[in-house]
Amino acid sequence: MFTLLLQTKYKSWIYFSLLGICFITSPVLAKPDSLKEVTDANWEEILTGEWMIEFYAPWCPACQQLQPAWKEFADWGEDMGVNIAKVDVTEQPGLSGRFIITSLPTIYHSKDGVFRKYQGARTKDDFLSFVHDQKWKAVEPVSSWFGPSSFLMNSMSALFKLSMFIRRCHNYMTEKLGIPVWGSYVIFGLATLFSGLALGLLLVFIADFVFPSRRFSSHDYYPKKQTMDQARLIQQQEDPTEADGEEDDEEEEEEDHDEVWRKRRGSPEGRPEPRGQAFPDDALRKRVVGNRGEEEEEDT
């Protein structure tokens, strides 16, 4: 009987001990992580609801100093209905290009897809005041042209991803394969050259397909071209004939002019001189100039 009583008490003590441990540890185990991680795969979640997002890098000293305050601020996020998140730009180059991150740390506030850059002090109380007092309404939002979901920022994101891919390939070739640095540069240079040639040929083929040449798009192209060539040949044959006619006309005009000059040479007044009388050229010029002077004086 006494042994049975001891076993019952021992079981009860174990039961209550386990129950107490469960009550103590259950809030810690059930509490979700209040600081969310945004990646290139789930970044579209920040387009709905209210968010505060920190862009950081593990090697950044200023980012390391901000982490304690940011984690304390994240503990208040659920009570305020705000999602607190962080982005590691070294692991998410697409988001770094999508938001044009030029300094670290950078903090953005988002409300239903409208983004504003946080420029205030970086303490937990300042973050709480910025959200609770809705101070973000006084900040000018990011233009839709430069929004993270715009075509321009999608292109920037792809460019940053490509640059990170090239960097990883360079590190792999130099560290894993033992290729010299200059050899890696030569490989990338040749790859860029051949890819540019391939892209150029592709664009030419697309242009020919969309805007075909007239010789392929028109069935009567060659007959028209043949007719135009024949007309051009006939025109070229007619041009020398017209040129010969013009030369003949010029020669006749010159002969007429010489005939008139010979008549005037005989007499300044245009009358032929008697035979045997001929004025030298200098005397004739003087007489002509003198007569012109008299005529000008009479006119005045």
GROMACS .gro file of C-alpha atoms in nm:
model
  300
    1MET     CA    1   0.000   0.000   0.000
    2PHE     CA    2   0.276   0.238   0.091
    3THR     CA    3   0.470   0.141  -0.218
    4LEU     CA    4   0.169   0.203  -0.437
    5LEU     CA    5   0.125   0.547  -0.285
    6LEU     CA    6   0.486   0.636  -0.356
    7GLN     CA    7   0.454   0.523  -0.717
    8THR     CA    8   0.143   0.734  -0.760
    9LYS     CA    9   0.312   1.043  -0.619
   10TYR     CA   10   0.619   0.983  -0.833
   11LYS     CA   11   0.408   0.956  -1.148
   12SER     CA   12   0.216   1.269  -1.056
   13TRP     CA   13   0.537   1.459  -0.998
   14ILE     CA   14   0.671   1.351  -1.337
   15TYR     CA   15   0.342   1.444  -1.503
   16PHE     CA   16   0.330   1.794  -1.355
   17SER     CA   17   0.699   1.848  -1.427
   18LEU     CA   18   0.650   1.764  -1.790
   19LEU     CA   19   0.340   1.980  -1.806
   20GLY     CA   20   0.530   2.274  -1.657
   21ILE     CA   21   0.812   2.235  -1.902
   22CYS     CA   22   0.565   2.233  -2.189
   23PHE     CA   23   0.400   2.553  -2.066
   24ILE     CA   24   0.736   2.722  -2.024
   25THR     CA   25   0.881   2.621  -2.356
   26SER     CA   26   0.568   2.631  -2.572
   27PRO     CA   27   0.558   3.012  -2.624
   28VAL     CA   28   0.919   3.013  -2.734
   29LEU     CA   29   0.871   2.722  -2.972
   30ALA     CA   30   0.543   2.853  -3.112
   31LYS     CA   31   0.655   3.208  -3.161
   32PRO     CA   32   0.736   3.261  -3.529
   33ASP     CA   33   1.038   3.455  -3.648
   34SER     CA   34   0.928   3.818  -3.656
   35LEU     CA   35   1.206   3.924  -3.897
   36LYS     CA   36   1.130   3.798  -4.246
   37GLU     CA   37   1.377   3.729  -4.525
   38VAL     CA   38   1.296   3.866  -4.872
   39THR     CA   39   1.455   3.697  -5.174
   40ASP     CA   40   1.433   3.710  -5.553
   41ALA     CA   41   1.183   3.425  -5.533
   42ASN     CA   42   0.929   3.580  -5.293
   43TRP     CA   43   0.985   3.954  -5.334
   44GLU     CA   44   0.638   4.005  -5.487
   45GLU     CA   45   0.490   3.952  -5.139
   46ILE     CA   46   0.599   4.304  -5.043
   47LEU     CA   47   0.365   4.450  -5.306
   48THR     CA   48   0.068   4.390  -5.073
   49GLY     CA   49   0.029   4.514  -4.717
   50GLU     CA   50   0.264   4.737  -4.518
   51TRP     CA   51   0.635   4.660  -4.500
   52MET     CA   52   0.959   4.797  -4.362
   53ILE     CA   53   1.254   4.648  -4.551
   54GLU     CA   54   1.623   4.676  -4.471
   55PHE     CA   55   1.889   4.617  -4.738
   56TYR     CA   56   2.217   4.515  -4.579
   57ALA     CA   57   2.542   4.327  -4.631
   58PRO     CA   58   2.710   4.106  -4.370
   59TRP     CA   59   3.046   4.282  -4.415
   60CYS     CA   60   2.898   4.634  -4.368
   61PRO     CA   61   2.989   4.786  -4.024
   62ALA     CA   62   2.691   5.024  -4.027
   63CYS     CA   63   2.460   4.732  -4.101
   64GLN     CA   64   2.604   4.536  -3.810
   65GLN     CA   65   2.537   4.828  -3.575
   66LEU     CA   66   2.177   4.854  -3.697
   67GLN     CA   67   2.090   4.485  -3.648
   68PRO     CA   68   2.004   4.497  -3.271
   69ALA     CA   69   1.765   4.792  -3.315
   70TRP     CA   70   1.614   4.635  -3.627
   71LYS     CA   71   1.546   4.306  -3.447
   72GLU     CA   72   1.381   4.489  -3.156
   73PHE     CA   73   1.168   4.680  -3.405
   74ALA     CA   74   1.073   4.351  -3.572
   75ASP     CA   75   0.935   4.221  -3.240
   76TRP     CA   76   0.678   4.504  -3.251
   77GLY     CA   77   0.582   4.441  -3.613
   78GLU     CA   78   0.309   4.188  -3.546
   79ASP     CA   79   0.140   4.411  -3.288
   80MET     CA   80   0.143   4.706  -3.528
   81GLY     CA   81   0.034   4.504  -3.831
   82VAL     CA   82   0.358   4.576  -4.017
   83ASN     CA   83   0.587   4.322  -4.181
   84ILE     CA   84   0.953   4.376  -4.095
   85ALA     CA   85   1.197   4.223  -4.342
   86LYS     CA   86   1.560   4.227  -4.449
   87VAL     CA   87   1.745   4.165  -4.776
   88ASP     CA   88   2.103   4.045  -4.805
   89VAL     CA   89   2.228   4.220  -5.120
   90THR     CA   90   2.525   3.985  -5.149
   91GLU     CA   91   2.288   3.691  -5.191
   92GLN     CA   92   2.008   3.870  -5.376
   93PRO     CA   93   2.168   4.078  -5.654
   94GLY     CA   94   1.838   4.097  -5.842
   95LEU     CA   95   1.673   4.291  -5.559
   96SER     CA   96   1.980   4.512  -5.528
   97GLY     CA   97   1.935   4.615  -5.892
   98ARG     CA   98   1.557   4.632  -5.867
   99PHE     CA   99   1.578   4.893  -5.589
  100ILE     CA  100   1.904   5.060  -5.709
  101ILE     CA  101   2.084   5.013  -5.378
  102THR     CA  102   2.382   5.251  -5.376
  103SER     CA  103   2.446   5.274  -4.999
  104LEU     CA  104   2.417   5.041  -4.703
  105PRO     CA  105   2.208   5.005  -4.503
  106THR     CA  106   1.908   5.126  -4.704
  107ILE     CA  107   1.554   5.111  -4.563
  108TYR     CA  108   1.230   5.126  -4.763
  109HIS     CA  109   0.872   5.158  -4.648
  110SER     CA  110   0.604   4.997  -4.864
  111LYS     CA  111   0.230   5.038  -4.848
  112ASP     CA  112   0.031   4.836  -5.102
  113GLY     CA  113   0.309   4.851  -5.360
  114VAL     CA  114   0.394   5.221  -5.310
  115PHE     CA  115   0.754   5.257  -5.194
  116ARG     CA  116   0.917   5.535  -4.996
  117LYS     CA  117   1.277   5.560  -4.885
  118TYR     CA  118   1.331   5.601  -4.510
  119GLN     CA  119   1.571   5.888  -4.429
  120GLY     CA  120   1.524   5.929  -4.050
  121ALA     CA  121   1.721   5.821  -3.747
  122ARG     CA  122   1.790   5.451  -3.707
  123THR     CA  123   1.662   5.361  -3.363
  124LYS     CA  124   1.375   5.139  -3.258
  125ASP     CA  125   1.168   5.434  -3.129
  126ASP     CA  126   1.216   5.627  -3.452
  127PHE     CA  127   1.106   5.329  -3.658
  128LEU     CA  128   0.797   5.282  -3.440
  129SER     CA  129   0.710   5.651  -3.463
  130PHE     CA  130   0.756   5.649  -3.840
  131VAL     CA  131   0.502   5.368  -3.879
  132HIS     CA  132   0.259   5.441  -3.593
  133ASP     CA  133   0.233   5.817  -3.659
  134GLN     CA  134   0.225   5.756  -4.036
  135LYS     CA  135   0.514   5.990  -4.097
  136TRP     CA  136   0.574   5.803  -4.421
  137LYS     CA  137   0.288   6.002  -4.579
  138ALA     CA  138   0.512   6.311  -4.578
  139VAL     CA  139   0.778   6.131  -4.783
  140GLU     CA  140   0.760   6.150  -5.161
  141PRO     CA  141   0.695   5.804  -5.307
  142VAL     CA  142   0.915   5.641  -5.568
  143SER     CA  143   0.801   5.713  -5.923
  144SER     CA  144   0.616   5.435  -6.100
  145TRP     CA  145   0.886   5.444  -6.368
  146PHE     CA  146   1.142   5.340  -6.106
  147GLY     CA  147   0.915   5.110  -5.905
  148PRO     CA  148   1.045   4.758  -5.843
  149SER     CA  149   0.781   4.605  -6.070
  150SER     CA  150   0.839   4.840  -6.365
  151PHE     CA  151   0.997   4.728  -6.692
  152LEU     CA  152   1.305   4.941  -6.630
  153MET     CA  153   1.370   4.789  -6.287
  154ASN     CA  154   1.306   4.438  -6.419
  155SER     CA  155   1.579   4.504  -6.675
  156MET     CA  156   1.812   4.634  -6.404
  157SER     CA  157   1.743   4.326  -6.196
  158ALA     CA  158   1.832   4.099  -6.488
  159LEU     CA  159   2.150   4.297  -6.548
  160PHE     CA  160   2.259   4.265  -6.185
  161LYS     CA  161   2.187   3.893  -6.191
  162LEU     CA  162   2.396   3.858  -6.505
  163SER     CA  163   2.684   4.048  -6.347
  164MET     CA  164   2.672   3.823  -6.040
  165PHE     CA  165   2.665   3.514  -6.263
  166ILE     CA  166   2.973   3.637  -6.451
  167ARG     CA  167   3.150   3.708  -6.124
  168ARG     CA  168   3.079   3.358  -5.994
  169CYS     CA  169   3.201   3.206  -6.321
  170HIS     CA  170   3.519   3.412  -6.294
  171ASN     CA  171   3.578   3.298  -5.937
  172TYR     CA  172   3.512   2.937  -6.033
  173MET     CA  173   3.759   2.946  -6.323
  174THR     CA  174   4.033   3.121  -6.125
  175GLU     CA  175   3.991   2.937  -5.792
  176LYS     CA  176   3.864   2.591  -5.887
  177LEU     CA  177   4.012   2.539  -6.233
  178GLY     CA  178   4.333   2.736  -6.175
  179ILE     CA  179   4.296   2.954  -6.486
  180PRO     CA  180   4.494   3.283  -6.468
  181VAL     CA  181   4.300   3.604  -6.427
  182TRP     CA  182   4.402   3.727  -6.772
  183GLY     CA  183   4.288   3.395  -6.919
  184SER     CA  184   3.946   3.443  -6.762
  185TYR     CA  185   3.925   3.792  -6.914
  186VAL     CA  186   4.016   3.655  -7.257
  187ILE     CA  187   3.745   3.390  -7.233
  188PHE     CA  188   3.481   3.647  -7.137
  189GLY     CA  189   3.601   3.879  -7.414
  190LEU     CA  190   3.567   3.610  -7.680
  191ALA     CA  191   3.229   3.505  -7.541
  192THR     CA  192   3.110   3.866  -7.560
  193LEU     CA  193   3.236   3.900  -7.918
  194PHE     CA  194   3.070   3.585  -8.048
  195SER     CA  195   2.747   3.650  -7.861
  196GLY     CA  196   2.737   3.999  -8.014
  197LEU     CA  197   2.784   3.856  -8.364
  198ALA     CA  198   2.512   3.599  -8.305
  199LEU     CA  199   2.275   3.862  -8.174
  200GLY     CA  200   2.347   4.087  -8.471
  201LEU     CA  201   2.270   3.809  -8.719
  202LEU     CA  202   1.951   3.729  -8.531
  203LEU     CA  203   1.839   4.092  -8.551
  204VAL     CA  204   1.913   4.100  -8.926
  205PHE     CA  205   1.704   3.787  -8.982
  206ILE     CA  206   1.419   3.933  -8.777
  207ALA     CA  207   1.433   4.261  -8.970
  208ASP     CA  208   1.427   4.077  -9.304
  209PHE     CA  209   1.132   3.870  -9.188
  210VAL     CA  210   0.931   4.166  -9.056
  211PHE     CA  211   1.030   4.414  -9.330
  212PRO     CA  212   1.112   4.200  -9.639
  213SER     CA  213   1.292   4.351  -9.937
  214ARG     CA  214   1.088   4.467 -10.236
  215ARG     CA  215   1.250   4.211 -10.462
  216PHE     CA  216   1.093   3.937 -10.247
  217SER     CA  217   0.767   4.108 -10.154
  218SER     CA  218   0.668   4.224 -10.506
  219HIS     CA  219   0.616   3.984 -10.800
  220ASP     CA  220   0.663   4.253 -11.068
  221TYR     CA  221   0.985   4.388 -10.917
  222TYR     CA  222   1.217   4.250 -11.185
  223PRO     CA  223   0.996   4.355 -11.484
  224LYS     CA  224   0.978   4.708 -11.343
  225LYS     CA  225   1.350   4.713 -11.286
  226GLN     CA  226   1.417   4.598 -11.644
  227THR     CA  227   1.185   4.865 -11.782
  228MET     CA  228   1.358   5.136 -11.577
  229ASP     CA  229   1.701   5.019 -11.696
  230GLN     CA  230   1.590   5.037 -12.060
  231ALA     CA  231   1.448   5.386 -12.009
  232ARG     CA  232   1.772   5.496 -11.845
  233LEU     CA  233   1.974   5.357 -12.137
  234ILE     CA  234   1.757   5.540 -12.391
  235GLN     CA  235   1.796   5.861 -12.194
  236GLN     CA  236   2.174   5.821 -12.193
  237GLN     CA  237   2.172   5.774 -12.571
  238GLU     CA  238   1.960   6.086 -12.623
  239ASP     CA  239   2.181   6.305 -12.405
  240PRO     CA  240   2.486   6.308 -12.643
  241THR     CA  241   2.259   6.403 -12.936
  242GLU     CA  242   2.115   6.696 -12.742
  243ALA     CA  243   2.466   6.797 -12.640
  244ASP     CA  244   2.579   6.798 -13.007
  245GLY     CA  245   2.280   7.015 -13.099
  246GLU     CA  246   2.363   7.263 -12.825
  247GLU     CA  247   2.725   7.281 -12.943
  248ASP     CA  248   2.610   7.356 -13.299
  249ASP     CA  249   2.386   7.635 -13.173
  250GLU     CA  250   2.671   7.783 -12.977
  251GLU     CA  251   2.899   7.777 -13.282
  252GLU     CA  252   2.634   7.956 -13.493
  253GLU     CA  253   2.593   8.222 -13.225
  254GLU     CA  254   2.969   8.274 -13.214
  255GLU     CA  255   2.983   8.310 -13.594
  256ASP     CA  256   2.700   8.567 -13.588
  257HIS     CA  257   2.877   8.758 -13.315
  258ASP     CA  258   3.201   8.761 -13.513
  259GLU     CA  259   3.017   8.885 -13.821
  260VAL     CA  260   2.862   9.170 -13.624
  261TRP     CA  261   3.200   9.258 -13.476
  262ARG     CA  262   3.359   9.269 -13.819
  263LYS     CA  263   3.090   9.505 -13.939
  264ARG     CA  264   3.137   9.735 -13.640
  265ARG     CA  265   3.511   9.720 -13.680
  266GLY     CA  266   3.480   9.888 -14.013
  267SER     CA  267   3.304  10.190 -13.860
  268PRO     CA  268   3.226  10.294 -13.500
  269GLU     CA  269   2.874  10.380 -13.606
  270GLY     CA  270   2.824  10.039 -13.760
  271ARG     CA  271   2.885  10.159 -14.122
  272PRO     CA  272   3.141   9.973 -14.333
  273GLU     CA  273   3.459  10.165 -14.402
  274PRO     CA  274   3.575  10.227 -14.755
  275ARG     CA  275   3.815   9.983 -14.897
  276GLY     CA  276   4.177  10.052 -14.824
  277GLN     CA  277   4.093  10.213 -14.491
  278ALA     CA  278   4.144   9.996 -14.191
  279PHE     CA  279   4.192  10.109 -13.837
  280PRO     CA  280   4.436   9.936 -13.609
  281ASP     CA  281   4.286   9.745 -13.317
  282ASP     CA  282   4.404  10.001 -13.058
  283ALA     CA  283   4.261  10.293 -13.247
  284LEU     CA  284   3.934  10.108 -13.300
  285ARG     CA  285   3.903  10.034 -12.930
  286LYS     CA  286   3.967  10.400 -12.843
  287ARG     CA  287   3.702  10.518 -13.082
  288VAL     CA  288   3.449  10.271 -12.948
  289VAL     CA  289   3.522  10.372 -12.589
  290GLY     CA  290   3.499  10.740 -12.683
  291ASN     CA  291   3.164  10.692 -12.852
  292ARG     CA  292   3.031  10.512 -12.547
  293GLY     CA  293   3.143  10.795 -12.322
  294GLU     CA  294   2.964  11.051 -12.546
  295GLU     CA  295   2.648  10.845 -12.542
  296GLU     CA  296   2.656  10.824 -12.159
  297GLU     CA  297   2.702  11.205 -12.133
  298GLU     CA  298   2.408  11.262 -12.365
  299ASP     CA  299   2.194  11.029 -12.156
  300THR     CA  300   2.284  11.217 -11.836
   0.00000   0.00000   0.00000
